[in-house]
Coordinates of C-alpha atoms in Angstrom, one line a residue:
I178 CA -67.3 -17.3 21.7
Y179 CA -63.9 -15.2 20.6
D180 CA -60.4 -15.9 22.9
F181 CA -59.7 -12.8 22.3
M182 CA -62.6 -11.8 24.9
N183 CA -60.4 -14.0 28.0
K184 CA -57.6 -11.6 27.7
G185 CA -57.1 -8.3 29.1
S186 CA -54.2 -5.2 30.6
M187 CA -54.2 -5.2 34.7
K188 CA -52.8 -1.4 33.1
S189 CA -55.9 -1.3 31.2
A190 CA -58.5 -2.4 34.4
N191 CA -56.3 0.0 37.2
E192 CA -57.7 3.1 35.0
Y193 CA -60.5 2.2 34.6
T194 CA -60.9 1.5 38.6
K195 CA -60.2 5.6 38.7
N196 CA -63.1 6.6 35.6
I197 CA -59.9 6.8 33.0
V198 CA -61.9 5.2 29.4
K199 CA -58.6 4.1 27.2
I200 CA -59.6 3.4 23.6
D201 CA -56.6 2.0 21.6
R202 CA -55.9 3.9 18.7
F203 CA -56.8 7.4 21.4
E204 CA -55.8 9.6 24.2
P205 CA -57.8 8.7 27.1
I206 CA -61.0 10.6 28.3
T207 CA -62.2 10.8 32.4
I208 CA -65.6 10.3 32.8
E209 CA -67.2 10.5 36.8
K210 CA -70.3 9.8 34.7
F211 CA -71.5 7.9 32.6
T212 CA -74.2 9.9 30.3
W213 CA -74.1 6.8 27.3
E214 CA -74.2 9.9 24.9
E215 CA -69.9 10.4 24.7
D216 CA -68.3 11.1 21.5
P217 CA -65.4 12.5 22.2
Y218 CA -63.0 12.4 19.5
K219 CA -66.4 12.1 16.5
D220 CA -64.5 9.5 15.1
R221 CA -67.2 6.1 14.1
Y222 CA -64.0 3.6 15.4
W223 CA -63.8 5.1 19.0
R224 CA -67.9 5.0 19.5
F225 CA -67.2 1.9 18.4
K226 CA -65.1 0.5 21.4
Y227 CA -66.6 2.2 23.4
Y228 CA -70.4 1.4 22.6
S229 CA -69.4 -1.9 22.7
L230 CA -68.9 -2.3 25.5
R231 CA -65.6 -3.9 25.2
G232 CA -63.2 -2.9 27.9
M233 CA -64.6 -4.8 30.0
R234 CA -63.3 -7.8 29.7
H235 CA -60.3 -6.2 31.1
L236 CA -62.2 -5.6 35.0
I237 CA -63.1 -9.1 33.8
Y238 CA -59.6 -10.0 33.4
A239 CA -58.0 -8.1 36.3
Y240 CA -60.4 -10.1 38.4
K241 CA -59.7 -13.5 37.5
K242 CA -56.3 -12.5 38.3
T243 CA -55.6 -10.9 41.4
G244 CA -59.2 -12.6 42.9
N245 CA -59.3 -8.0 43.8
T246 CA -63.5 -7.3 43.8
K247 CA -62.4 -3.5 43.1
Y248 CA -62.4 -4.7 39.5
I249 CA -65.7 -6.5 39.3
K250 CA -67.2 -3.8 41.6
K251 CA -66.1 -1.8 38.9
M252 CA -67.7 -3.7 36.2
S253 CA -70.8 -3.9 37.6
E254 CA -71.5 -0.3 38.5
I255 CA -70.5 0.3 35.0
V256 CA -72.8 -2.7 32.9
E257 CA -75.6 -1.1 35.6
S258 CA -75.0 2.1 34.5
F259 CA -75.3 1.1 30.8
L260 CA -78.4 -0.7 31.8
D261 CA -80.2 1.8 33.6
T262 CA -79.2 5.0 30.7
G263 CA -77.7 3.8 27.6
M264 CA -79.6 0.7 26.8
K265 CA -83.1 4.3 26.0
K266 CA -80.3 6.3 24.4
K267 CA -80.5 6.2 20.3
N268 CA -76.8 6.7 19.7
T269 CA -75.6 2.9 21.2
W270 CA -78.0 1.7 18.7
D271 CA -77.2 2.3 15.8
D272 CA -73.6 0.7 15.2
Y273 CA -75.2 -3.0 14.4
H274 CA -71.1 -3.8 14.7
A275 CA -71.1 -2.6 18.2
V276 CA -74.1 -4.0 19.3
S277 CA -73.2 -7.3 18.5
F278 CA -70.2 -7.5 20.8
R279 CA -71.8 -6.1 23.7
T280 CA -74.5 -9.1 23.6
M281 CA -71.0 -10.7 23.8
V282 CA -69.4 -8.5 27.0
L283 CA -73.4 -8.6 28.6
T284 CA -73.3 -13.0 28.0
D285 CA -69.9 -13.0 29.9
V286 CA -70.7 -10.4 32.8
W287 CA -73.8 -12.4 33.1
W288 CA -71.6 -15.7 33.7
E289 CA -68.5 -13.9 35.5
L290 CA -70.9 -12.3 38.2
R291 CA -73.2 -15.6 38.7
Q292 CA -70.0 -18.4 38.4
N293 CA -68.5 -15.7 41.3
N294 CA -71.5 -15.5 43.8
K295 CA -71.7 -11.2 43.0
L296 CA -74.8 -11.4 40.5
S297 CA -77.7 -9.8 42.7
V298 CA -81.1 -10.6 42.2
E299 CA -81.8 -7.2 40.5
L300 CA -78.8 -7.6 38.3
N301 CA -79.4 -10.6 37.5
E302 CA -83.2 -9.6 36.0
K303 CA -81.8 -6.2 34.8
L304 CA -79.0 -8.3 32.7
L305 CA -81.0 -11.3 31.2
K306 CA -84.1 -8.5 29.8
A307 CA -81.4 -6.7 28.4
I308 CA -79.3 -9.4 27.1
E309 CA -82.7 -10.6 25.6
T310 CA -83.4 -7.2 23.9
H311 CA -80.7 -7.7 22.1
G312 CA -80.7 -11.0 20.8
E313 CA -84.7 -9.5 19.5
F314 CA -82.0 -6.4 17.5
L315 CA -79.5 -8.8 16.2
L316 CA -82.8 -11.8 15.0
K317 CA -84.4 -8.9 12.3
G318 CA -82.7 -9.2 9.5
E319 CA -82.5 -5.2 8.6
H320 CA -79.9 -5.3 11.4
Y321 CA -77.7 -7.9 9.8
E322 CA -74.7 -6.8 8.2
G323 CA -74.4 -10.3 5.5
G324 CA -72.3 -8.3 3.0
Y325 CA -69.0 -7.5 5.1
N326 CA -67.2 -9.2 7.7
H327 CA -69.1 -7.1 10.6
G328 CA -71.7 -9.8 9.6
I329 CA -69.3 -12.2 11.4
S330 CA -70.3 -10.9 14.6
E331 CA -73.2 -10.3 14.3
A332 CA -74.0 -13.8 13.7
A333 CA -72.3 -15.5 16.6
A334 CA -73.4 -12.5 19.2
L335 CA -77.0 -14.0 18.1
L336 CA -76.3 -17.7 18.1
L337 CA -74.4 -17.0 21.5
V338 CA -78.0 -15.4 22.7
G339 CA -79.3 -19.0 21.3
I340 CA -77.0 -21.2 23.4
N341 CA -76.5 -19.5 26.6
F342 CA -80.0 -19.0 27.5
P343 CA -82.4 -21.4 26.2
D344 CA -85.3 -20.5 28.4
F345 CA -85.4 -17.6 26.2
E346 CA -89.1 -17.4 24.2
N347 CA -87.1 -16.9 20.9
S348 CA -83.8 -19.2 21.9
E349 CA -83.9 -21.5 18.8
I350 CA -85.1 -20.0 16.1
Y351 CA -81.9 -17.2 17.5
K352 CA -79.5 -20.7 16.8
K353 CA -81.2 -21.6 13.5
I354 CA -80.7 -17.7 12.5
A355 CA -77.7 -17.3 13.7
I356 CA -76.3 -20.7 11.8
E357 CA -78.3 -19.8 8.4
R358 CA -76.0 -16.2 8.3
L359 CA -72.9 -17.9 9.4
E360 CA -72.9 -20.6 6.3
T361 CA -74.8 -18.3 3.9
G362 CA -71.7 -15.4 5.6
I363 CA -68.5 -17.6 4.7
E364 CA -69.8 -18.5 0.9
N365 CA -71.4 -14.8 0.5
I366 CA -68.0 -12.9 1.4
V367 CA -65.8 -15.3 0.7
D368 CA -65.3 -16.1 -2.3
D369 CA -63.9 -19.4 -4.9
D370 CA -60.6 -18.6 -4.6
G371 CA -61.1 -18.4 -0.2
V372 CA -60.4 -14.8 0.2
L373 CA -62.6 -12.0 1.5
I374 CA -64.1 -10.4 -1.1
E375 CA -63.0 -6.6 1.2
N376 CA -59.4 -6.5 -0.7
S377 CA -58.3 -6.2 2.7
P378 CA -55.7 -8.4 3.6
Y379 CA -55.1 -7.2 7.1
Y380 CA -59.7 -8.2 7.2
H381 CA -58.9 -11.3 5.6
F382 CA -57.0 -12.3 9.3
Y383 CA -59.4 -10.7 11.2
A384 CA -62.2 -12.7 9.5
L385 CA -60.1 -15.6 9.6
E386 CA -59.1 -15.5 13.3
K387 CA -63.7 -15.7 13.5
Y388 CA -64.4 -17.8 12.2
W389 CA -62.1 -20.4 13.4
D390 CA -63.2 -19.4 16.2
I391 CA -67.2 -20.1 15.8
K392 CA -66.2 -22.7 14.3
K393 CA -64.4 -24.4 17.1
Y394 CA -67.6 -22.6 19.3
L395 CA -69.9 -24.7 17.5
V396 CA -68.1 -27.9 17.6
E397 CA -68.5 -27.8 21.8
F398 CA -71.2 -27.1 22.8
D399 CA -73.4 -28.0 19.2
D400 CA -73.3 -30.3 16.0
G401 CA -70.3 -28.9 14.5
V402 CA -70.2 -26.6 10.8
S403 CA -71.3 -27.6 7.1
Q404 CA -68.3 -29.1 5.3
N405 CA -69.0 -25.9 2.9
Y406 CA -67.7 -24.3 5.6
K407 CA -65.0 -26.1 6.2
N408 CA -63.6 -26.1 3.0
K409 CA -64.0 -21.9 3.1
L410 CA -61.5 -22.6 6.0
E411 CA -59.4 -24.4 4.3
K412 CA -59.3 -22.0 1.2
M413 CA -58.7 -18.5 3.5
I414 CA -55.9 -20.5 5.6
S415 CA -54.4 -21.2 1.8
Y416 CA -54.5 -17.6 1.3
A417 CA -53.2 -16.4 4.0
T418 CA -49.9 -18.4 3.6
H419 CA -49.0 -16.7 0.5
I420 CA -50.4 -13.4 1.4
L421 CA -48.2 -13.5 4.0
Q422 CA -45.6 -10.7 3.5
P423 CA -42.1 -13.1 5.0
N424 CA -41.2 -11.4 7.8
L425 CA -44.3 -12.7 9.1
R426 CA -46.2 -8.8 8.7
V427 CA -49.4 -8.0 6.7
P428 CA -48.8 -6.5 4.1
L429 CA -50.5 -2.5 2.8
M430 CA -53.1 -2.8 0.4
G431 CA -56.2 -1.5 0.6
A432 CA -58.1 -0.9 3.6
S433 CA -54.6 -2.5 5.4
I434 CA -53.3 -1.2 8.4
D435 CA -49.6 -2.9 10.2
R436 CA -50.1 -6.1 11.8
I437 CA -47.8 -9.0 12.6
I438 CA -48.7 -12.4 12.6
N439 CA -47.6 -15.2 15.2
N440 CA -47.5 -18.5 16.0
K441 CA -49.9 -18.0 18.9
N442 CA -53.7 -18.0 19.8
A443 CA -55.9 -18.8 17.2
F444 CA -53.2 -19.4 14.7
A445 CA -51.2 -20.9 16.2
E446 CA -54.4 -24.1 16.5
I447 CA -54.4 -23.0 12.9
A448 CA -51.5 -24.0 11.7
Q449 CA -51.6 -27.4 14.1
E450 CA -53.9 -28.0 11.3
N451 CA -52.5 -26.5 8.1
P452 CA -49.3 -27.9 8.0
E453 CA -48.0 -25.3 5.4
F454 CA -49.2 -22.6 7.0
L455 CA -47.4 -24.2 9.9
Y456 CA -44.5 -23.5 7.5
V457 CA -44.6 -20.0 7.5
L458 CA -45.5 -19.3 10.6
S459 CA -42.2 -21.0 11.9
E460 CA -40.4 -19.3 9.5
G461 CA -39.7 -22.9 7.6
R462 CA -38.4 -24.9 10.4
E463 CA -41.9 -26.6 10.7
G464 CA -45.1 -28.3 9.1
I465 CA -44.6 -28.8 4.8
K466 CA -42.6 -26.4 2.4
P467 CA -45.4 -24.7 0.4
R468 CA -46.5 -26.8 -2.8
K469 CA -46.9 -23.3 -4.7
L470 CA -43.8 -20.8 -5.5
N471 CA -46.2 -18.5 -7.2
V472 CA -49.8 -18.6 -7.3
Y473 CA -53.1 -16.0 -8.8
Y474 CA -56.0 -16.2 -7.1
K475 CA -58.3 -15.7 -10.6
K476 CA -61.8 -14.6 -8.1
A477 CA -60.0 -12.4 -6.3
G478 CA -57.1 -10.5 -8.7
K479 CA -54.7 -11.5 -6.7
V480 CA -50.7 -12.3 -7.4
I481 CA -48.0 -13.0 -5.8
M482 CA -45.2 -13.6 -6.8
R483 CA -42.2 -15.2 -4.8
S484 CA -38.4 -15.8 -5.2
A485 CA -38.0 -18.8 -2.6
W486 CA -39.6 -20.7 0.4
K487 CA -36.3 -20.2 2.5
K488 CA -35.9 -22.1 5.9
K489 CA -34.8 -19.6 8.5
E490 CA -31.3 -21.1 10.1
K491 CA -29.1 -20.2 13.1
F492 CA -26.6 -17.6 11.8
D493 CA -29.1 -16.1 8.9
N494 CA -33.0 -15.4 8.1
E495 CA -32.6 -16.5 4.5
F496 CA -36.6 -16.9 5.0
K497 CA -37.4 -13.6 5.9
N498 CA -35.0 -12.0 2.8
Q499 CA -36.7 -13.7 0.4
T500 CA -39.0 -11.5 -2.4
Q501 CA -42.3 -10.9 -2.7
V502 CA -44.6 -9.3 -5.1
I503 CA -48.1 -8.6 -5.2
F504 CA -50.3 -7.2 -8.3
D505 CA -53.7 -6.2 -7.7
V506 CA -55.3 -6.7 -10.7
G507 CA -58.7 -7.6 -9.2
A508 CA -61.9 -5.9 -9.1
Y509 CA -63.8 -2.9 -7.0
R510 CA -66.2 -4.8 -4.7
T511 CA -66.8 -3.8 -1.4
D512 CA -66.7 -0.1 0.8
H513 CA -63.5 -1.5 1.7
S514 CA -61.9 -1.7 -1.1
D515 CA -59.4 1.1 -3.0
L516 CA -59.2 2.6 -6.3
D517 CA -56.0 0.8 -7.0
A518 CA -56.6 -1.5 -10.1
L519 CA -53.1 -2.7 -11.5
T520 CA -51.2 -1.1 -8.3
F521 CA -48.7 -3.7 -6.9
N522 CA -46.8 -4.4 -3.3
L523 CA -42.9 -5.1 -3.1
Y524 CA -40.6 -6.5 -0.3
G525 CA -37.4 -7.6 -0.2
N526 CA -34.6 -7.3 1.8
G527 CA -36.7 -8.5 4.8
K528 CA -38.8 -5.1 5.1
P529 CA -41.4 -3.8 1.9
L530 CA -39.7 -1.1 -0.4
I531 CA -42.7 0.0 -2.5
T532 CA -46.2 -0.3 -0.8
D533 CA -49.1 1.2 -0.4
T534 CA -50.4 4.0 1.3
G535 CA -52.4 1.8 4.3
L536 CA -56.1 2.3 5.4
Y537 CA -55.6 5.0 7.7
T538 CA -58.9 6.4 9.4
Y539 CA -62.5 5.7 8.8
S540 CA -63.2 9.3 10.5
E541 CA -66.0 11.1 8.5
T542 CA -64.3 14.2 9.2
N543 CA -61.4 13.8 7.8
N544 CA -59.9 15.3 4.5
L545 CA -57.3 13.1 3.9
K546 CA -59.5 10.0 3.5
E547 CA -60.0 10.5 -0.1
Y548 CA -56.3 10.5 -1.0
F549 CA -55.9 7.1 0.9
H550 CA -58.9 4.9 -0.7
G551 CA -58.1 7.3 -4.0
T552 CA -56.4 6.0 -6.8
R553 CA -53.2 8.1 -5.8
G554 CA -52.6 6.5 -2.8
H555 CA -51.3 3.4 -5.2
N556 CA -48.2 1.5 -6.9
T557 CA -50.3 2.4 -10.4
V558 CA -50.9 5.2 -13.0
V559 CA -52.8 7.7 -12.9
V560 CA -55.1 9.8 -15.7
D561 CA -55.1 13.4 -15.1
G562 CA -54.9 13.8 -11.4
L563 CA -57.5 11.8 -11.3
D564 CA -59.2 8.5 -9.7
Q565 CA -59.9 5.6 -12.0
Q566 CA -63.4 4.4 -11.9
K567 CA -65.0 1.7 -10.6
G568 CA -64.5 -1.8 -12.0
S569 CA -62.7 -4.8 -12.9
T570 CA -59.0 -4.8 -15.0
S571 CA -60.0 -7.8 -18.1
H572 CA -57.8 -9.8 -20.4
N573 CA -55.7 -11.5 -17.5
S574 CA -52.8 -13.7 -18.3
F575 CA -50.6 -15.7 -16.0
S576 CA -46.7 -17.5 -16.4
E577 CA -44.2 -19.0 -14.6
T578 CA -41.0 -21.0 -15.1
Q579 CA -38.0 -22.3 -12.6
D580 CA -36.1 -18.1 -13.5
F581 CA -39.2 -16.5 -13.4
V582 CA -42.9 -15.5 -13.4
T583 CA -45.3 -12.9 -14.7
H584 CA -48.1 -11.4 -15.2
F585 CA -49.8 -9.2 -17.8
S586 CA -53.7 -7.2 -17.0
E587 CA -55.0 -3.9 -18.6
H588 CA -58.2 -2.0 -17.6
E589 CA -60.6 1.3 -19.1
L590 CA -61.1 2.5 -15.6
Y591 CA -60.1 6.3 -17.1
P592 CA -62.5 7.5 -19.8
Q593 CA -61.4 6.3 -23.6
V594 CA -57.5 5.7 -22.0
H595 CA -56.2 1.8 -22.0
H596 CA -53.9 0.7 -19.2
Q597 CA -52.0 -2.4 -19.7
R598 CA -49.4 -3.1 -17.1
S599 CA -47.2 -6.5 -16.9
I600 CA -44.6 -6.8 -14.0
T601 CA -42.3 -9.8 -14.0
L602 CA -40.2 -11.2 -11.0
L603 CA -36.5 -12.4 -12.5
K604 CA -35.4 -15.0 -9.9
K605 CA -34.7 -13.0 -6.4
D606 CA -33.8 -9.7 -7.3
A607 CA -35.4 -8.3 -9.9
V608 CA -38.4 -6.8 -11.2
V609 CA -40.1 -5.7 -14.4
V610 CA -43.0 -2.9 -14.9
I611 CA -44.2 -2.1 -18.3
D612 CA -47.2 0.2 -19.0
R613 CA -49.2 1.2 -22.0
L614 CA -51.3 3.5 -22.3
Y615 CA -52.6 4.9 -25.0
S616 CA -55.7 7.0 -25.9
R617 CA -57.4 9.6 -28.8
G618 CA -56.1 12.5 -27.1
E619 CA -53.8 14.0 -24.8
H620 CA -53.3 13.2 -21.8
D621 CA -51.3 14.0 -18.4
Y622 CA -49.9 10.2 -17.1
E623 CA -48.0 9.4 -13.9
Q624 CA -46.5 6.7 -12.9
L625 CA -46.3 6.5 -8.5
F626 CA -44.3 4.3 -6.5
H627 CA -44.9 5.0 -2.8
L628 CA -41.5 4.0 -1.1
F629 CA -41.3 2.8 2.8
A630 CA -41.3 5.3 5.5
G631 CA -37.5 6.2 6.2
A632 CA -36.0 6.2 2.4
N633 CA -34.8 8.8 1.1
V634 CA -33.5 8.9 -2.3
D635 CA -30.9 9.8 -5.5
I636 CA -31.8 10.7 -8.6
K637 CA -29.1 10.0 -11.3
N638 CA -29.5 10.4 -15.0
N639 CA -32.7 7.7 -15.4
K640 CA -31.8 5.4 -12.4
T641 CA -32.6 6.1 -8.1
I642 CA -31.6 4.8 -6.0
T643 CA -33.2 3.9 -2.6
K644 CA -31.9 3.4 0.5
N645 CA -32.4 3.2 3.7
G646 CA -31.8 5.8 7.0
D647 CA -28.5 4.5 7.5
G648 CA -27.9 5.4 4.0
D649 CA -27.4 1.8 2.9
E650 CA -29.3 1.5 -0.8
E651 CA -32.1 -0.9 -1.2
F652 CA -32.8 -0.7 -4.6
S653 CA -32.8 1.1 -7.9
I654 CA -35.1 1.8 -10.1
Y655 CA -34.5 2.5 -13.4
Q656 CA -36.5 4.4 -16.0
M657 CA -35.8 2.9 -19.9
N658 CA -38.0 4.6 -21.7
T659 CA -37.1 8.8 -21.1
D660 CA -38.9 9.8 -23.9
N661 CA -40.5 12.9 -22.6
L662 CA -40.3 11.6 -19.1
E663 CA -40.2 14.1 -16.1
T664 CA -39.0 12.6 -12.8
K665 CA -39.8 14.1 -9.3
K666 CA -39.3 12.5 -5.9
T667 CA -42.3 14.4 -3.7
S668 CA -42.1 13.8 0.8
L669 CA -44.8 15.0 3.3
K670 CA -42.9 18.5 3.7
D671 CA -43.3 19.3 -0.3
D672 CA -47.4 17.9 -0.4
K673 CA -49.6 18.2 2.3
L674 CA -52.4 16.1 1.0
G675 CA -50.7 13.2 -0.8
D676 CA -47.1 11.4 -0.7
L677 CA -48.2 10.3 2.8
C678 CA -48.5 6.5 4.4
S679 CA -49.8 5.6 7.1
L680 CA -49.1 2.3 9.1
E681 CA -51.1 2.6 12.6
Y682 CA -55.0 3.8 12.8
G683 CA -55.5 7.5 13.0
K684 CA -51.7 7.7 12.6
L685 CA -49.6 9.5 9.9
V686 CA -45.8 8.8 8.2
S687 CA -44.6 10.9 5.8
C688 CA -43.1 8.7 3.2
K689 CA -41.5 9.7 -0.4
T690 CA -42.9 9.1 -3.5
M691 CA -41.5 8.6 -6.9
H692 CA -43.7 10.6 -9.4
Y693 CA -43.3 9.9 -13.4
K694 CA -45.0 11.3 -15.8
K695 CA -44.9 11.8 -19.5
H696 CA -47.7 14.2 -21.2
A697 CA -49.3 12.2 -24.5
K698 CA -51.2 10.4 -26.6
N699 CA -49.9 6.8 -26.1
A700 CA -47.1 6.7 -23.4
T701 CA -44.7 4.1 -22.6
F702 CA -43.0 3.2 -19.3
V703 CA -40.2 0.6 -19.1
T704 CA -38.9 0.5 -15.8
V705 CA -37.3 -2.1 -13.6
L706 CA -36.4 -2.5 -9.9
V707 CA -33.1 -4.0 -9.4
L708 CA -32.8 -5.1 -5.4
K709 CA -29.4 -4.7 -3.7
D710 CA -26.9 -7.1 -3.8
D711 CA -23.5 -7.2 -4.2
K712 CA -23.5 -11.4 -5.6
K713 CA -25.1 -10.9 -8.9
N714 CA -24.7 -8.2 -11.8
I715 CA -28.2 -6.7 -12.9
I716 CA -27.7 -4.3 -16.1
P717 CA -31.4 -3.1 -17.9
I718 CA -30.7 -2.0 -21.1
L719 CA -33.2 -0.6 -23.9
E720 CA -31.6 -1.5 -27.1
N721 CA -33.5 -0.1 -29.2
K722 CA -37.5 1.5 -28.7
N723 CA -39.0 -2.4 -28.4
L724 CA -36.4 -4.4 -27.1
L725 CA -35.4 -4.4 -23.5
V726 CA -32.6 -6.8 -22.3
V727 CA -31.7 -7.4 -19.0
D728 CA -28.5 -8.7 -17.9
Y729 CA -28.9 -11.0 -15.0
D730 CA -25.2 -12.6 -13.7
G731 CA -24.6 -13.4 -18.1
V732 CA -28.3 -14.6 -18.8
K733 CA -30.1 -12.1 -20.5
Y734 CA -33.9 -12.2 -20.4
N735 CA -35.2 -10.2 -23.0
F736 CA -38.9 -8.1 -23.3
N737 CA -40.0 -6.9 -26.7
I738 CA -42.1 -3.7 -26.3
N739 CA -44.2 -3.4 -29.5
E740 CA -46.2 -0.1 -30.3
V741 CA -49.7 0.3 -29.1
D742 CA -51.6 -0.8 -32.1
D743 CA -55.4 0.1 -31.4
K744 CA -56.3 -2.7 -29.0
F745 CA -54.0 -5.3 -29.6
I746 CA -50.9 -5.4 -28.2
E747 CA -48.7 -8.7 -28.0
E748 CA -46.1 -9.1 -25.5
S749 CA -43.8 -11.2 -25.4
V750 CA -40.9 -12.2 -22.4
L751 CA -38.2 -13.7 -24.4
R752 CA -35.4 -15.9 -22.2
E753 CA -32.0 -16.7 -23.6
S754 CA -29.5 -18.5 -21.6
S755 CA -26.4 -20.2 -22.2
L756 CA -26.4 -23.0 -20.7
S757 CA -30.1 -23.8 -22.8
K758 CA -31.0 -22.6 -26.2
A759 CA -34.5 -23.1 -25.8
E760 CA -36.8 -19.5 -26.5
F761 CA -40.3 -19.2 -24.0
A762 CA -43.1 -16.2 -26.2
L763 CA -45.7 -15.9 -23.6
N764 CA -48.8 -14.1 -25.4
T765 CA -50.6 -12.1 -21.9
I766 CA -53.1 -10.8 -24.3
D767 CA -55.2 -14.7 -24.9
N768 CA -53.8 -17.6 -23.1
K769 CA -54.5 -20.5 -25.2
W770 CA -51.2 -20.6 -26.5
K771 CA -49.5 -24.4 -27.5
L772 CA -46.2 -25.5 -27.7
E773 CA -44.9 -27.6 -30.4
G774 CA -41.6 -29.5 -31.3
E775 CA -39.2 -32.0 -29.6
G776 CA -37.0 -31.9 -27.3
S777 CA -36.1 -29.2 -25.1
D778 CA -33.9 -26.7 -27.8
K779 CA -36.0 -25.0 -29.8
Y780 CA -39.9 -24.5 -28.7
K781 CA -42.5 -23.0 -30.8
V782 CA -45.3 -21.0 -29.6
L783 CA -48.3 -20.8 -31.5
T784 CA -51.2 -18.7 -30.1
E785 CA -55.1 -18.4 -31.6
H786 CA -53.9 -15.1 -33.2
G787 CA -51.4 -17.0 -35.6
K788 CA -48.9 -14.9 -34.5

């Protein structure tokens, strides 16, 4: 049912013939005799891959490619060992996700042996009995994890058994319940925006790939899928189109690891039916340019800002070199969510510049899990060194013009502390981040920016210059409000329990982190991020306590930073241009604003507050 199960590695297959088991992300181990109690790394992911029997696909692949019976013989030997011994072990049934993939593997093994006349009567009986046992196991409601992505494969495996083995007593029930679970599952774990509720771009692509394969399977072997299923898939593809970084890599947000999405396999099929997704995967050379440049996914709480949709040309890659800001204003929704309200990622100059720290591991014994899951592992403001409480943001407001896009949000996920943040992308090379925090008592406020792996920094007064490994400048961080500000940079050698990132599962990388600290009752951070571009002249100036001016190549952008006034703060972003005398005032607390006036020279902005 999943396309990737038809693929494999000759290297892995040959290792199996020598009793070497290699699970990706881990060093190989040698197993002379399978006991089905193996757990060499005490790791949940290793156990999942091992007890799902997914390694058998490599032996099937090698047999199909070479015709050498040693591969099919080794596969039969391992599978029969599991049927005789592993089926009786409790630990082979405690991971329902592993059971679902094992069900798919056993079904595939039965078909491959049967079609190649390698299926003995004895093994046939054992396999059929085992597959039916797996079907009965997955049928039980308590073994269906419908609240997140595991439920997709659990339903898919049950569907597979129902369709492939019509002679089983409950085959029609398997199929009926599986389709019901797939329909209700995509409704429950994919929100109205088309975003997987797990707050993880990595798992969004994982789920999209699975749902797409299931759709194809149902179209070929059953009556197809409902209109609701198709609609949700379309929305998932739309989100995938915008969330991908311009280098076609999945951003590190929430429980995500690095992955590139190529125009191949399932995603190539998706692109052929979705011209905007094809435009992205082909870097603008095919398909249709997406209609929206900036998108606010209200239900998911994701704001995606982008400088442009350029096309890759023969001698440049303007598609890859665009700027992208992802602002996370969503709620904590599942165990794959992080405590990361108001974090953001910045991509520019062809690479991630400010990034979340990644997933790292699901290992139950690792003491770094709290760091990667907690607030400190993200680009937001930490209060008193503590994690945010689980919850959501409020008063979100999104506005855009042809010159800038801005979003405002706030939360009270620290007891008795109110945090407001606005982020504005000016064209391609400047991002303005304004944080306001207020409370009745004094607190330690710490604004964090996690830099890309390999970054080096020079700190000069209020300016932090960030460079790559070759010493070339990538971007600068200007802290404009320096009252009581303490600036610090850290890396792995400074703090062994933090300031890390993880691009691959289970692998740590030292990533410098910029810490900007204030101790006060109320605190304001006014930060301007300027990307290196020799063609532009960008100068930020804090003219007074309440006015930031960013001179962007001769055009002045004025940011009014008002003092804290209880729970109502009015923030305006004004643009003043020598070419147009128009003024734009965007109320980021209340979206109920209207424009009055005639012509393009002057607009008066009124809010329901009468401001």
